Amino acid sequence: MVGDLQNNPGRSLFVRLTGPTSGPGARGKWTDSATSQFGDLLDIIRERTGITRFPDLLAEARVHLGRPQPVLPDGNPSRSRKSPSGTPAAASRLFAASLPLAGSLAATYLRSRGITQAVPSAALRFHPKCWHRDEGQTRPVPRPAMIAAVTDGAGVLQGVHRTWLAPDGQDKAHVEIPRRAMGHLLGNAVRLSPCDSVLVLGEGIETMLSIREAAPSLPVWAALSSSHLGAVILPAGVQRLYIARDRDPAGARATERLTARASKDGLQVMVLEPQLGDFNDDLRAHGVEALRQHLAEQIGPEDLHRLPI
């Protein structure tokens, strides 16, 4: 029992544990008595992750519940079949069809966000014609996009994150939903640099690349959202975890969840707080030197050598 879908304190939102299997008062459904909202697990996932396509919601729900993805029955073996959209196989196919980031429109986009350091090609790529469809559109439209690999602890690609771009690369595409993820996201992350005994973990790709811009020697990963931040599976060997939080209520709650879990596992946990909304806001507003100084005031003395002098 909580206050709302954002997990704020309260008692107005509850899940029915008894009742009929369908219809009014069905068990397993949630109701918010304060707002008259109601729904099921898929509605919660849609609200917390931003996923909108029904197949992608089902795939994420199966991961959340620990259920295997369905095995489709064999059809006509003579006909070639594509993997269903939203699966790791479909994500792998999209990533393989993408191009290197260097010199691409995606690199132009990152420069517009103040990010000039070279990014490992294993993490980010570019697709010149990645299909995009907003809610209510009947046909998808090909648009340029930055493609990020979401990988598991073994380095196996489990999903991708897409950021659609404006034609000149100076901003995100001017569409209703310029970002979407597909595949198995829960527990996984965009590994922007190799991890050692120290890891900096935060939400957005641009946010974490901003920290890397100021401190290239700090290993950084992006969990993609506050709801996924608290669920990232931390690799063995990490002794010190920095949580690069966003300055909003969702970021605060995710930081609390991750801090509790990592501390229970024996990790030293330290929180990095931006001056503005996130660290990319700081980078663009104040510049890389100011961001580096702000980080130096927050990281442990044993990691100061990782900051450029």
PDB file of C-alpha atoms in Angstrom:
ATOM      1  CA  MET A   1       0.000   0.000   0.000  1.00  0.00           C
ATOM      2  CA  VAL A   2       1.506   3.317  -1.125  1.00  0.00           C
ATOM      3  CA  GLY A   3       0.441   6.846  -1.968  1.00  0.00           C
ATOM      4  CA  ASP A   4       0.565   6.735  -5.760  1.00  0.00           C
ATOM      5  CA  LEU A   5       2.161   5.105  -8.812  1.00  0.00           C
ATOM      6  CA  GLN A   6       5.410   6.979  -8.127  1.00  0.00           C
ATOM      7  CA  ASN A   7       5.757   5.103  -4.803  1.00  0.00           C
ATOM      8  CA  ASN A   8       5.261   8.214  -2.685  1.00  0.00           C
ATOM      9  CA  PRO A   9       4.297   7.611   0.962  1.00  0.00           C
ATOM     10  CA  GLY A  10       0.597   7.159   1.625  1.00  0.00           C
ATOM     11  CA  ARG A  11      -2.194   4.605   1.750  1.00  0.00           C
ATOM     12  CA  SER A  12      -4.534   5.522  -1.103  1.00  0.00           C
ATOM     13  CA  LEU A  13      -3.119   3.088  -3.694  1.00  0.00           C
ATOM     14  CA  PHE A  14      -3.704  -0.583  -2.951  1.00  0.00           C
ATOM     15  CA  VAL A  15      -3.790  -3.956  -4.729  1.00  0.00           C
ATOM     16  CA  ARG A  16      -6.771  -6.288  -4.279  1.00  0.00           C
ATOM     17  CA  LEU A  17      -5.608  -9.693  -3.045  1.00  0.00           C
ATOM     18  CA  THR A  18      -9.056 -11.319  -3.185  1.00  0.00           C
ATOM     19  CA  GLY A  19     -12.016 -11.119  -5.496  1.00  0.00           C
ATOM     20  CA  PRO A  20     -13.206 -12.443  -8.849  1.00  0.00           C
ATOM     21  CA  THR A  21     -10.758 -13.200 -11.661  1.00  0.00           C
ATOM     22  CA  SER A  22     -12.213 -10.452 -13.854  1.00  0.00           C
ATOM     23  CA  GLY A  23     -14.607  -7.543 -13.799  1.00  0.00           C
ATOM     24  CA  PRO A  24     -15.154  -4.974 -11.030  1.00  0.00           C
ATOM     25  CA  GLY A  25     -13.089  -5.663  -7.916  1.00  0.00           C
ATOM     26  CA  ALA A  26     -10.922  -8.280  -9.653  1.00  0.00           C
ATOM     27  CA  ARG A  27      -8.011  -9.566  -7.603  1.00  0.00           C
ATOM     28  CA  GLY A  28      -4.543  -8.510  -8.704  1.00  0.00           C
ATOM     29  CA  LYS A  29      -5.736  -5.084  -9.873  1.00  0.00           C
ATOM     30  CA  TRP A  30      -4.725  -1.821  -8.180  1.00  0.00           C
ATOM     31  CA  THR A  31      -6.880   1.178  -7.300  1.00  0.00           C
ATOM     32  CA  ASP A  32      -5.937   4.685  -6.188  1.00  0.00           C
ATOM     33  CA  SER A  33      -8.820   5.865  -4.026  1.00  0.00           C
ATOM     34  CA  ALA A  34      -7.475   9.432  -4.024  1.00  0.00           C
ATOM     35  CA  THR A  35      -7.577   9.863  -7.805  1.00  0.00           C
ATOM     36  CA  SER A  36      -9.984   7.075  -8.883  1.00  0.00           C
ATOM     37  CA  GLN A  37      -7.219   5.645 -11.093  1.00  0.00           C
ATOM     38  CA  PHE A  38      -7.078   1.884 -11.472  1.00  0.00           C
ATOM     39  CA  GLY A  39      -5.283  -0.711 -13.567  1.00  0.00           C
ATOM     40  CA  ASP A  40      -2.976  -3.704 -13.593  1.00  0.00           C
ATOM     41  CA  LEU A  41       0.746  -4.496 -13.647  1.00  0.00           C
ATOM     42  CA  LEU A  42       1.103  -3.360 -17.266  1.00  0.00           C
ATOM     43  CA  ASP A  43      -0.258   0.078 -16.383  1.00  0.00           C
ATOM     44  CA  ILE A  44       2.308   0.407 -13.587  1.00  0.00           C
ATOM     45  CA  ILE A  45       5.151  -0.604 -15.922  1.00  0.00           C
ATOM     46  CA  ARG A  46       3.932   1.867 -18.564  1.00  0.00           C
ATOM     47  CA  GLU A  47       3.862   4.674 -15.990  1.00  0.00           C
ATOM     48  CA  ARG A  48       7.267   3.897 -14.461  1.00  0.00           C
ATOM     49  CA  THR A  49       9.274   3.085 -17.627  1.00  0.00           C
ATOM     50  CA  GLY A  50       7.624   5.043 -20.441  1.00  0.00           C
ATOM     51  CA  ILE A  51       7.210   1.862 -22.509  1.00  0.00           C
ATOM     52  CA  THR A  52       4.045   2.174 -24.612  1.00  0.00           C
ATOM     53  CA  ARG A  53       3.972  -0.686 -27.144  1.00  0.00           C
ATOM     54  CA  PHE A  54       1.978  -3.639 -25.833  1.00  0.00           C
ATOM     55  CA  PRO A  55       4.505  -6.336 -26.899  1.00  0.00           C
ATOM     56  CA  ASP A  56       7.296  -4.406 -25.162  1.00  0.00           C
ATOM     57  CA  LEU A  57       5.149  -4.074 -22.022  1.00  0.00           C
ATOM     58  CA  LEU A  58       4.534  -7.825 -21.990  1.00  0.00           C
ATOM     59  CA  ALA A  59       8.238  -8.551 -22.403  1.00  0.00           C
ATOM     60  CA  GLU A  60       9.128  -6.207 -19.521  1.00  0.00           C
ATOM     61  CA  ALA A  61       6.385  -7.720 -17.325  1.00  0.00           C
ATOM     62  CA  ARG A  62       7.767 -11.216 -17.913  1.00  0.00           C
ATOM     63  CA  VAL A  63      11.226 -10.042 -16.883  1.00  0.00           C
ATOM     64  CA  HIS A  64       9.773  -8.335 -13.782  1.00  0.00           C
ATOM     65  CA  LEU A  65       7.945 -11.538 -12.792  1.00  0.00           C
ATOM     66  CA  GLY A  66      10.892 -13.790 -13.607  1.00  0.00           C
ATOM     67  CA  ARG A  67       8.931 -15.558 -16.331  1.00  0.00           C
ATOM     68  CA  PRO A  68      10.569 -16.835 -19.538  1.00  0.00           C
ATOM     69  CA  GLN A  69       9.745 -15.246 -22.855  1.00  0.00           C
ATOM     70  CA  PRO A  70       7.235 -17.326 -24.864  1.00  0.00           C
ATOM     71  CA  VAL A  71       8.478 -19.766 -27.465  1.00  0.00           C
ATOM     72  CA  LEU A  72       6.537 -19.258 -30.669  1.00  0.00           C
ATOM     73  CA  PRO A  73       5.315 -22.395 -32.460  1.00  0.00           C
ATOM     74  CA  ASP A  74       7.007 -23.286 -35.700  1.00  0.00           C
ATOM     75  CA  GLY A  75       5.179 -22.125 -38.762  1.00  0.00           C
ATOM     76  CA  ASN A  76       6.123 -22.729 -42.353  1.00  0.00           C
ATOM     77  CA  PRO A  77       9.851 -23.612 -42.110  1.00  0.00           C
ATOM     78  CA  SER A  78      10.404 -22.495 -45.677  1.00  0.00           C
ATOM     79  CA  ARG A  79       9.536 -18.900 -44.809  1.00  0.00           C
ATOM     80  CA  SER A  80      12.087 -16.703 -43.057  1.00  0.00           C
ATOM     81  CA  ARG A  81      10.839 -15.171 -39.809  1.00  0.00           C
ATOM     82  CA  LYS A  82      11.999 -12.118 -37.939  1.00  0.00           C
ATOM     83  CA  SER A  83      12.228 -12.076 -34.157  1.00  0.00           C
ATOM     84  CA  PRO A  84       9.218 -10.428 -32.470  1.00  0.00           C
ATOM     85  CA  SER A  85       9.732  -6.734 -31.787  1.00  0.00           C
ATOM     86  CA  GLY A  86      10.764  -5.908 -28.244  1.00  0.00           C
ATOM     87  CA  THR A  87      12.853  -9.052 -27.723  1.00  0.00           C
ATOM     88  CA  PRO A  88      16.626  -9.242 -27.200  1.00  0.00           C
ATOM     89  CA  ALA A  89      16.921 -10.860 -30.630  1.00  0.00           C
ATOM     90  CA  ALA A  90      15.160  -7.913 -32.269  1.00  0.00           C
ATOM     91  CA  ALA A  91      17.346  -5.518 -30.273  1.00  0.00           C
ATOM     92  CA  SER A  92      20.477  -7.350 -31.419  1.00  0.00           C
ATOM     93  CA  ARG A  93      19.334  -7.135 -35.009  1.00  0.00           C
ATOM     94  CA  LEU A  94      18.828  -3.369 -34.737  1.00  0.00           C
ATOM     95  CA  PHE A  95      22.192  -2.829 -33.038  1.00  0.00           C
ATOM     96  CA  ALA A  96      23.990  -4.929 -35.653  1.00  0.00           C
ATOM     97  CA  ALA A  97      22.391  -2.852 -38.419  1.00  0.00           C
ATOM     98  CA  SER A  98      23.610   0.389 -36.840  1.00  0.00           C
ATOM     99  CA  LEU A  99      26.775   2.289 -37.756  1.00  0.00           C
ATOM    100  CA  PRO A 100      29.782   3.481 -35.720  1.00  0.00           C
ATOM    101  CA  LEU A 101      29.150   6.600 -33.670  1.00  0.00           C
ATOM    102  CA  ALA A 102      32.239   8.550 -34.768  1.00  0.00           C
ATOM    103  CA  GLY A 103      31.472  11.169 -37.397  1.00  0.00           C
ATOM    104  CA  SER A 104      27.738  10.456 -37.290  1.00  0.00           C
ATOM    105  CA  LEU A 105      24.715  12.616 -36.545  1.00  0.00           C
ATOM    106  CA  ALA A 106      24.627  11.005 -33.086  1.00  0.00           C
ATOM    107  CA  ALA A 107      28.118  12.375 -32.381  1.00  0.00           C
ATOM    108  CA  THR A 108      26.842  15.800 -33.484  1.00  0.00           C
ATOM    109  CA  TYR A 109      23.959  15.441 -31.037  1.00  0.00           C
ATOM    110  CA  LEU A 110      26.294  14.559 -28.159  1.00  0.00           C
ATOM    111  CA  ARG A 111      28.494  17.577 -28.953  1.00  0.00           C
ATOM    112  CA  SER A 112      25.376  19.748 -28.763  1.00  0.00           C
ATOM    113  CA  ARG A 113      24.971  18.420 -25.204  1.00  0.00           C
ATOM    114  CA  GLY A 114      28.540  19.387 -24.313  1.00  0.00           C
ATOM    115  CA  ILE A 115      29.940  15.861 -24.707  1.00  0.00           C
ATOM    116  CA  THR A 116      33.122  15.839 -26.793  1.00  0.00           C
ATOM    117  CA  GLN A 117      35.086  12.878 -25.384  1.00  0.00           C
ATOM    118  CA  ALA A 118      35.239   9.836 -27.655  1.00  0.00           C
ATOM    119  CA  VAL A 119      32.648   7.226 -26.647  1.00  0.00           C
ATOM    120  CA  PRO A 120      33.446   3.491 -26.783  1.00  0.00           C
ATOM    121  CA  SER A 121      31.918   2.122 -29.986  1.00  0.00           C
ATOM    122  CA  ALA A 122      30.815  -0.993 -28.111  1.00  0.00           C
ATOM    123  CA  ALA A 123      28.192   1.003 -26.214  1.00  0.00           C
ATOM    124  CA  LEU A 124      26.750   3.586 -28.627  1.00  0.00           C
ATOM    125  CA  ARG A 125      26.046   3.493 -32.344  1.00  0.00           C
ATOM    126  CA  PHE A 126      24.014   5.387 -34.938  1.00  0.00           C
ATOM    127  CA  HIS A 127      21.160   4.344 -37.193  1.00  0.00           C
ATOM    128  CA  PRO A 128      20.248   6.739 -40.023  1.00  0.00           C
ATOM    129  CA  LYS A 129      16.715   5.346 -40.518  1.00  0.00           C
ATOM    130  CA  CYS A 130      15.375   3.867 -37.299  1.00  0.00           C
ATOM    131  CA  TRP A 131      11.611   3.373 -37.374  1.00  0.00           C
ATOM    132  CA  HIS A 132       9.612   5.668 -35.082  1.00  0.00           C
ATOM    133  CA  ARG A 133       5.898   5.839 -34.420  1.00  0.00           C
ATOM    134  CA  ASP A 134       4.129   8.114 -31.949  1.00  0.00           C
ATOM    135  CA  GLU A 135       0.878   7.179 -30.257  1.00  0.00           C
ATOM    136  CA  GLY A 136      -1.994   7.392 -32.727  1.00  0.00           C
ATOM    137  CA  GLN A 137       0.196   7.106 -35.811  1.00  0.00           C
ATOM    138  CA  THR A 138      -0.689   4.226 -38.105  1.00  0.00           C
ATOM    139  CA  ARG A 139       2.597   4.075 -39.981  1.00  0.00           C
ATOM    140  CA  PRO A 140       6.136   4.341 -38.637  1.00  0.00           C
ATOM    141  CA  VAL A 141       8.516   6.996 -39.974  1.00  0.00           C
ATOM    142  CA  PRO A 142      12.272   6.409 -40.437  1.00  0.00           C
ATOM    143  CA  ARG A 143      14.309   8.895 -38.402  1.00  0.00           C
ATOM    144  CA  PRO A 144      18.005   9.139 -37.430  1.00  0.00           C
ATOM    145  CA  ALA A 145      18.666   7.753 -33.964  1.00  0.00           C
ATOM    146  CA  MET A 146      21.403   7.149 -31.416  1.00  0.00           C
ATOM    147  CA  ILE A 147      21.356   3.467 -30.451  1.00  0.00           C
ATOM    148  CA  ALA A 148      22.666   2.325 -27.047  1.00  0.00           C
ATOM    149  CA  ALA A 149      23.406  -1.290 -26.141  1.00  0.00           C
ATOM    150  CA  VAL A 150      21.824  -2.591 -22.936  1.00  0.00           C
ATOM    151  CA  THR A 151      23.948  -5.526 -21.765  1.00  0.00           C
ATOM    152  CA  ASP A 152      23.956  -7.984 -18.878  1.00  0.00           C
ATOM    153  CA  GLY A 153      26.779  -8.992 -16.551  1.00  0.00           C
ATOM    154  CA  ALA A 154      28.223 -11.354 -19.140  1.00  0.00           C
ATOM    155  CA  GLY A 155      28.327  -8.590 -21.742  1.00  0.00           C
ATOM    156  CA  VAL A 156      25.477 -10.122 -23.756  1.00  0.00           C
ATOM    157  CA  LEU A 157      23.195  -7.601 -25.444  1.00  0.00           C
ATOM    158  CA  GLN A 158      19.725  -7.792 -23.884  1.00  0.00           C
ATOM    159  CA  GLY A 159      18.140  -4.654 -25.309  1.00  0.00           C
ATOM    160  CA  VAL A 160      18.687  -1.274 -26.920  1.00  0.00           C
ATOM    161  CA  HIS A 161      17.752   2.297 -26.116  1.00  0.00           C
ATOM    162  CA  ARG A 162      16.852   4.614 -28.993  1.00  0.00           C
ATOM    163  CA  THR A 163      17.122   8.409 -28.983  1.00  0.00           C
ATOM    164  CA  TRP A 164      15.628   9.846 -32.164  1.00  0.00           C
ATOM    165  CA  LEU A 165      17.383  12.960 -33.425  1.00  0.00           C
ATOM    166  CA  ALA A 166      16.531  16.148 -35.273  1.00  0.00           C
ATOM    167  CA  PRO A 167      17.684  16.175 -38.927  1.00  0.00           C
ATOM    168  CA  ASP A 168      20.642  18.443 -38.080  1.00  0.00           C
ATOM    169  CA  GLY A 169      21.570  16.497 -34.934  1.00  0.00           C
ATOM    170  CA  GLN A 170      21.369  19.589 -32.728  1.00  0.00           C
ATOM    171  CA  ASP A 171      18.549  18.230 -30.580  1.00  0.00           C
ATOM    172  CA  LYS A 172      16.284  15.272 -30.084  1.00  0.00           C
ATOM    173  CA  ALA A 173      13.612  14.757 -32.727  1.00  0.00           C
ATOM    174  CA  HIS A 174      10.600  17.012 -32.234  1.00  0.00           C
ATOM    175  CA  VAL A 175       8.162  14.174 -31.650  1.00  0.00           C
ATOM    176  CA  GLU A 176       5.911  13.183 -28.765  1.00  0.00           C
ATOM    177  CA  ILE A 177       8.188  10.363 -27.569  1.00  0.00           C
ATOM    178  CA  PRO A 178      11.824  10.872 -28.690  1.00  0.00           C
ATOM    179  CA  ARG A 179      13.215   8.029 -26.537  1.00  0.00           C
ATOM    180  CA  ARG A 180      12.264   4.382 -26.286  1.00  0.00           C
ATOM    181  CA  ALA A 181      13.854   1.172 -25.056  1.00  0.00           C
ATOM    182  CA  MET A 182      13.266  -2.406 -26.126  1.00  0.00           C
ATOM    183  CA  GLY A 183      14.364  -5.805 -24.881  1.00  0.00           C
ATOM    184  CA  HIS A 184      15.112  -7.005 -21.352  1.00  0.00           C
ATOM    185  CA  LEU A 185      16.041  -3.910 -19.345  1.00  0.00           C
ATOM    186  CA  LEU A 186      15.522  -4.878 -15.714  1.00  0.00           C
ATOM    187  CA  GLY A 187      18.838  -5.534 -13.983  1.00  0.00           C
ATOM    188  CA  ASN A 188      20.879  -4.511 -17.028  1.00  0.00           C
ATOM    189  CA  ALA A 189      22.532  -1.239 -18.066  1.00  0.00           C
ATOM    190  CA  VAL A 190      24.283   0.721 -20.797  1.00  0.00           C
ATOM    191  CA  ARG A 191      27.930   0.108 -19.905  1.00  0.00           C
ATOM    192  CA  LEU A 192      29.606   3.255 -21.205  1.00  0.00           C
ATOM    193  CA  SER A 193      33.056   2.311 -19.892  1.00  0.00           C
ATOM    194  CA  PRO A 194      34.634  -0.810 -18.348  1.00  0.00           C
ATOM    195  CA  CYS A 195      34.130  -1.285 -14.628  1.00  0.00           C
ATOM    196  CA  ASP A 196      36.789  -2.020 -12.000  1.00  0.00           C
ATOM    197  CA  SER A 197      36.529  -1.799  -8.204  1.00  0.00           C
ATOM    198  CA  VAL A 198      34.708   1.517  -8.602  1.00  0.00           C
ATOM    199  CA  LEU A 199      31.472   2.182 -10.482  1.00  0.00           C
ATOM    200  CA  VAL A 200      29.441   5.348 -11.084  1.00  0.00           C
ATOM    201  CA  LEU A 201      25.822   4.470 -11.819  1.00  0.00           C
ATOM    202  CA  GLY A 202      23.055   6.873 -12.825  1.00  0.00           C
ATOM    203  CA  GLU A 203      19.997   7.227 -15.020  1.00  0.00           C
ATOM    204  CA  GLY A 204      20.418   8.900 -18.400  1.00  0.00           C
ATOM    205  CA  ILE A 205      23.029   8.280 -21.076  1.00  0.00           C
ATOM    206  CA  GLU A 206      23.826  11.975 -21.492  1.00  0.00           C
ATOM    207  CA  THR A 207      24.010  12.378 -17.714  1.00  0.00           C
ATOM    208  CA  MET A 208      26.608   9.652 -17.349  1.00  0.00           C
ATOM    209  CA  LEU A 209      28.589  10.773 -20.397  1.00  0.00           C
ATOM    210  CA  SER A 210      28.763  14.220 -18.777  1.00  0.00           C
ATOM    211  CA  ILE A 211      30.497  12.709 -15.743  1.00  0.00           C
ATOM    212  CA  ARG A 212      32.828  10.846 -18.080  1.00  0.00           C
ATOM    213  CA  GLU A 213      33.538  14.147 -19.865  1.00  0.00           C
ATOM    214  CA  ALA A 214      34.788  15.638 -16.598  1.00  0.00           C
ATOM    215  CA  ALA A 215      36.389  12.458 -15.226  1.00  0.00           C
ATOM    216  CA  PRO A 216      37.332  10.074 -18.075  1.00  0.00           C
ATOM    217  CA  SER A 217      38.902   7.552 -15.680  1.00  0.00           C
ATOM    218  CA  LEU A 218      35.694   6.975 -13.716  1.00  0.00           C
ATOM    219  CA  PRO A 219      33.738   3.921 -14.967  1.00  0.00           C
ATOM    220  CA  VAL A 220      30.157   5.003 -15.752  1.00  0.00           C
ATOM    221  CA  TRP A 221      26.967   3.066 -16.500  1.00  0.00           C
ATOM    222  CA  ALA A 222      23.478   4.318 -17.376  1.00  0.00           C
ATOM    223  CA  ALA A 223      20.395   2.517 -16.029  1.00  0.00           C
ATOM    224  CA  LEU A 224      18.127   4.588 -18.366  1.00  0.00           C
ATOM    225  CA  SER A 225      15.449   5.474 -15.777  1.00  0.00           C
ATOM    226  CA  SER A 226      14.886   5.908 -12.060  1.00  0.00           C
ATOM    227  CA  SER A 227      12.776   2.749 -11.935  1.00  0.00           C
ATOM    228  CA  HIS A 228      15.620   0.692 -13.410  1.00  0.00           C
ATOM    229  CA  LEU A 229      18.382   2.366 -11.378  1.00  0.00           C
ATOM    230  CA  GLY A 230      17.535   0.529  -8.191  1.00  0.00           C
ATOM    231  CA  ALA A 231      17.417  -2.835  -9.978  1.00  0.00           C
ATOM    232  CA  VAL A 232      20.775  -2.876 -11.806  1.00  0.00           C
ATOM    233  CA  ILE A 233      22.714  -6.041 -10.975  1.00  0.00           C
ATOM    234  CA  LEU A 234      26.079  -4.868  -9.667  1.00  0.00           C
ATOM    235  CA  PRO A 235      29.120  -6.818 -10.867  1.00  0.00           C
ATOM    236  CA  ALA A 236      31.337  -8.847  -8.578  1.00  0.00           C
ATOM    237  CA  GLY A 237      34.498  -6.973  -7.664  1.00  0.00           C
ATOM    238  CA  VAL A 238      32.894  -3.562  -7.201  1.00  0.00           C
ATOM    239  CA  GLN A 239      33.833  -2.230  -3.784  1.00  0.00           C
ATOM    240  CA  ARG A 240      32.777   1.401  -4.045  1.00  0.00           C
ATOM    241  CA  LEU A 241      29.588   2.602  -5.739  1.00  0.00           C
ATOM    242  CA  TYR A 242      28.869   6.217  -6.638  1.00  0.00           C
ATOM    243  CA  ILE A 243      25.211   6.921  -7.379  1.00  0.00           C
ATOM    244  CA  ALA A 244      24.880   9.886  -9.743  1.00  0.00           C
ATOM    245  CA  ARG A 245      21.337  10.867  -8.869  1.00  0.00           C
ATOM    246  CA  ASP A 246      18.982  13.220 -10.671  1.00  0.00           C
ATOM    247  CA  ARG A 247      17.624  16.091  -8.601  1.00  0.00           C
ATOM    248  CA  ASP A 248      13.965  15.079  -8.506  1.00  0.00           C
ATOM    249  CA  PRO A 249      11.722  12.950  -6.241  1.00  0.00           C
ATOM    250  CA  ALA A 250      12.016   9.872  -8.462  1.00  0.00           C
ATOM    251  CA  GLY A 251      15.803  10.166  -8.409  1.00  0.00           C
ATOM    252  CA  ALA A 252      15.783  10.448  -4.621  1.00  0.00           C
ATOM    253  CA  ARG A 253      13.664   7.311  -4.214  1.00  0.00           C
ATOM    254  CA  ALA A 254      15.796   5.329  -6.662  1.00  0.00           C
ATOM    255  CA  THR A 255      18.936   6.425  -4.817  1.00  0.00           C
ATOM    256  CA  GLU A 256      17.490   5.243  -1.513  1.00  0.00           C
ATOM    257  CA  ARG A 257      16.598   1.821  -2.947  1.00  0.00           C
ATOM    258  CA  LEU A 258      19.979   1.306  -4.578  1.00  0.00           C
ATOM    259  CA  THR A 259      21.858   2.553  -1.507  1.00  0.00           C
ATOM    260  CA  ALA A 260      20.030   0.101   0.739  1.00  0.00           C
ATOM    261  CA  ARG A 261      20.653  -2.839  -1.575  1.00  0.00           C
ATOM    262  CA  ALA A 262      24.320  -2.065  -2.251  1.00  0.00           C
ATOM    263  CA  SER A 263      25.070  -1.363   1.412  1.00  0.00           C
ATOM    264  CA  LYS A 264      23.490  -4.679   2.362  1.00  0.00           C
ATOM    265  CA  ASP A 265      25.894  -6.354  -0.074  1.00  0.00           C
ATOM    266  CA  GLY A 266      28.837  -4.726   1.692  1.00  0.00           C
ATOM    267  CA  LEU A 267      29.625  -1.977  -0.839  1.00  0.00           C
ATOM    268  CA  GLN A 268      30.742   1.495   0.142  1.00  0.00           C
ATOM    269  CA  VAL A 269      28.086   3.818  -1.290  1.00  0.00           C
ATOM    270  CA  MET A 270      28.473   7.530  -1.980  1.00  0.00           C
ATOM    271  CA  VAL A 271      25.943   9.823  -3.651  1.00  0.00           C
ATOM    272  CA  LEU A 272      26.886  12.420  -6.274  1.00  0.00           C
ATOM    273  CA  GLU A 273      24.396  15.289  -6.490  1.00  0.00           C
ATOM    274  CA  PRO A 274      24.156  17.761  -9.388  1.00  0.00           C
ATOM    275  CA  GLN A 275      23.700  21.457  -8.837  1.00  0.00           C
ATOM    276  CA  LEU A 276      20.856  21.616 -11.368  1.00  0.00           C
ATOM    277  CA  GLY A 277      18.477  18.904 -12.597  1.00  0.00           C
ATOM    278  CA  ASP A 278      21.168  16.442 -13.655  1.00  0.00           C
ATOM    279  CA  PHE A 279      24.867  16.386 -14.481  1.00  0.00           C
ATOM    280  CA  ASN A 280      24.296  17.182 -18.156  1.00  0.00           C
ATOM    281  CA  ASP A 281      22.451  20.325 -17.089  1.00  0.00           C
ATOM    282  CA  ASP A 282      25.501  21.176 -14.962  1.00  0.00           C
ATOM    283  CA  LEU A 283      27.905  20.541 -17.847  1.00  0.00           C
ATOM    284  CA  ARG A 284      25.983  22.701 -20.298  1.00  0.00           C
ATOM    285  CA  ALA A 285      25.348  25.508 -17.827  1.00  0.00           C
ATOM    286  CA  HIS A 286      28.728  25.726 -16.069  1.00  0.00           C
ATOM    287  CA  GLY A 287      31.270  23.943 -18.291  1.00  0.00           C
ATOM    288  CA  VAL A 288      33.511  20.939 -17.829  1.00  0.00           C
ATOM    289  CA  GLU A 289      35.988  22.532 -15.396  1.00  0.00           C
ATOM    290  CA  ALA A 290      33.235  23.591 -12.999  1.00  0.00           C
ATOM    291  CA  LEU A 291      31.676  20.128 -13.202  1.00  0.00           C
ATOM    292  CA  ARG A 292      35.047  18.510 -12.500  1.00  0.00           C
ATOM    293  CA  GLN A 293      35.499  20.704  -9.425  1.00  0.00           C
ATOM    294  CA  HIS A 294      31.977  19.876  -8.234  1.00  0.00           C
ATOM    295  CA  LEU A 295      32.716  16.150  -8.568  1.00  0.00           C
ATOM    296  CA  ALA A 296      36.054  16.548  -6.768  1.00  0.00           C
ATOM    297  CA  GLU A 297      34.179  17.945  -3.775  1.00  0.00           C
ATOM    298  CA  GLN A 298      32.007  14.818  -3.569  1.00  0.00           C
ATOM    299  CA  ILE A 299      34.099  11.766  -4.459  1.00  0.00           C
ATOM    300  CA  GLY A 300      36.280   9.958  -1.954  1.00  0.00           C
ATOM    301  CA  PRO A 301      39.954  10.934  -1.556  1.00  0.00           C
ATOM    302  CA  GLU A 302      41.002   7.498  -2.834  1.00  0.00           C
ATOM    303  CA  ASP A 303      39.472   8.346  -6.221  1.00  0.00           C
ATOM    304  CA  LEU A 304      40.706  11.913  -6.679  1.00  0.00           C
ATOM    305  CA  HIS A 305      43.573  10.593  -8.808  1.00  0.00           C
ATOM    306  CA  ARG A 306      40.957   9.655 -11.408  1.00  0.00           C
ATOM    307  CA  LEU A 307      40.219  13.331 -12.080  1.00  0.00           C
ATOM    308  CA  PRO A 308      42.430  15.180 -14.587  1.00  0.00           C
ATOM    309  CA  ILE A 309      44.640  17.787 -12.954  1.00  0.00           C
TER     310      ILE A 309
END
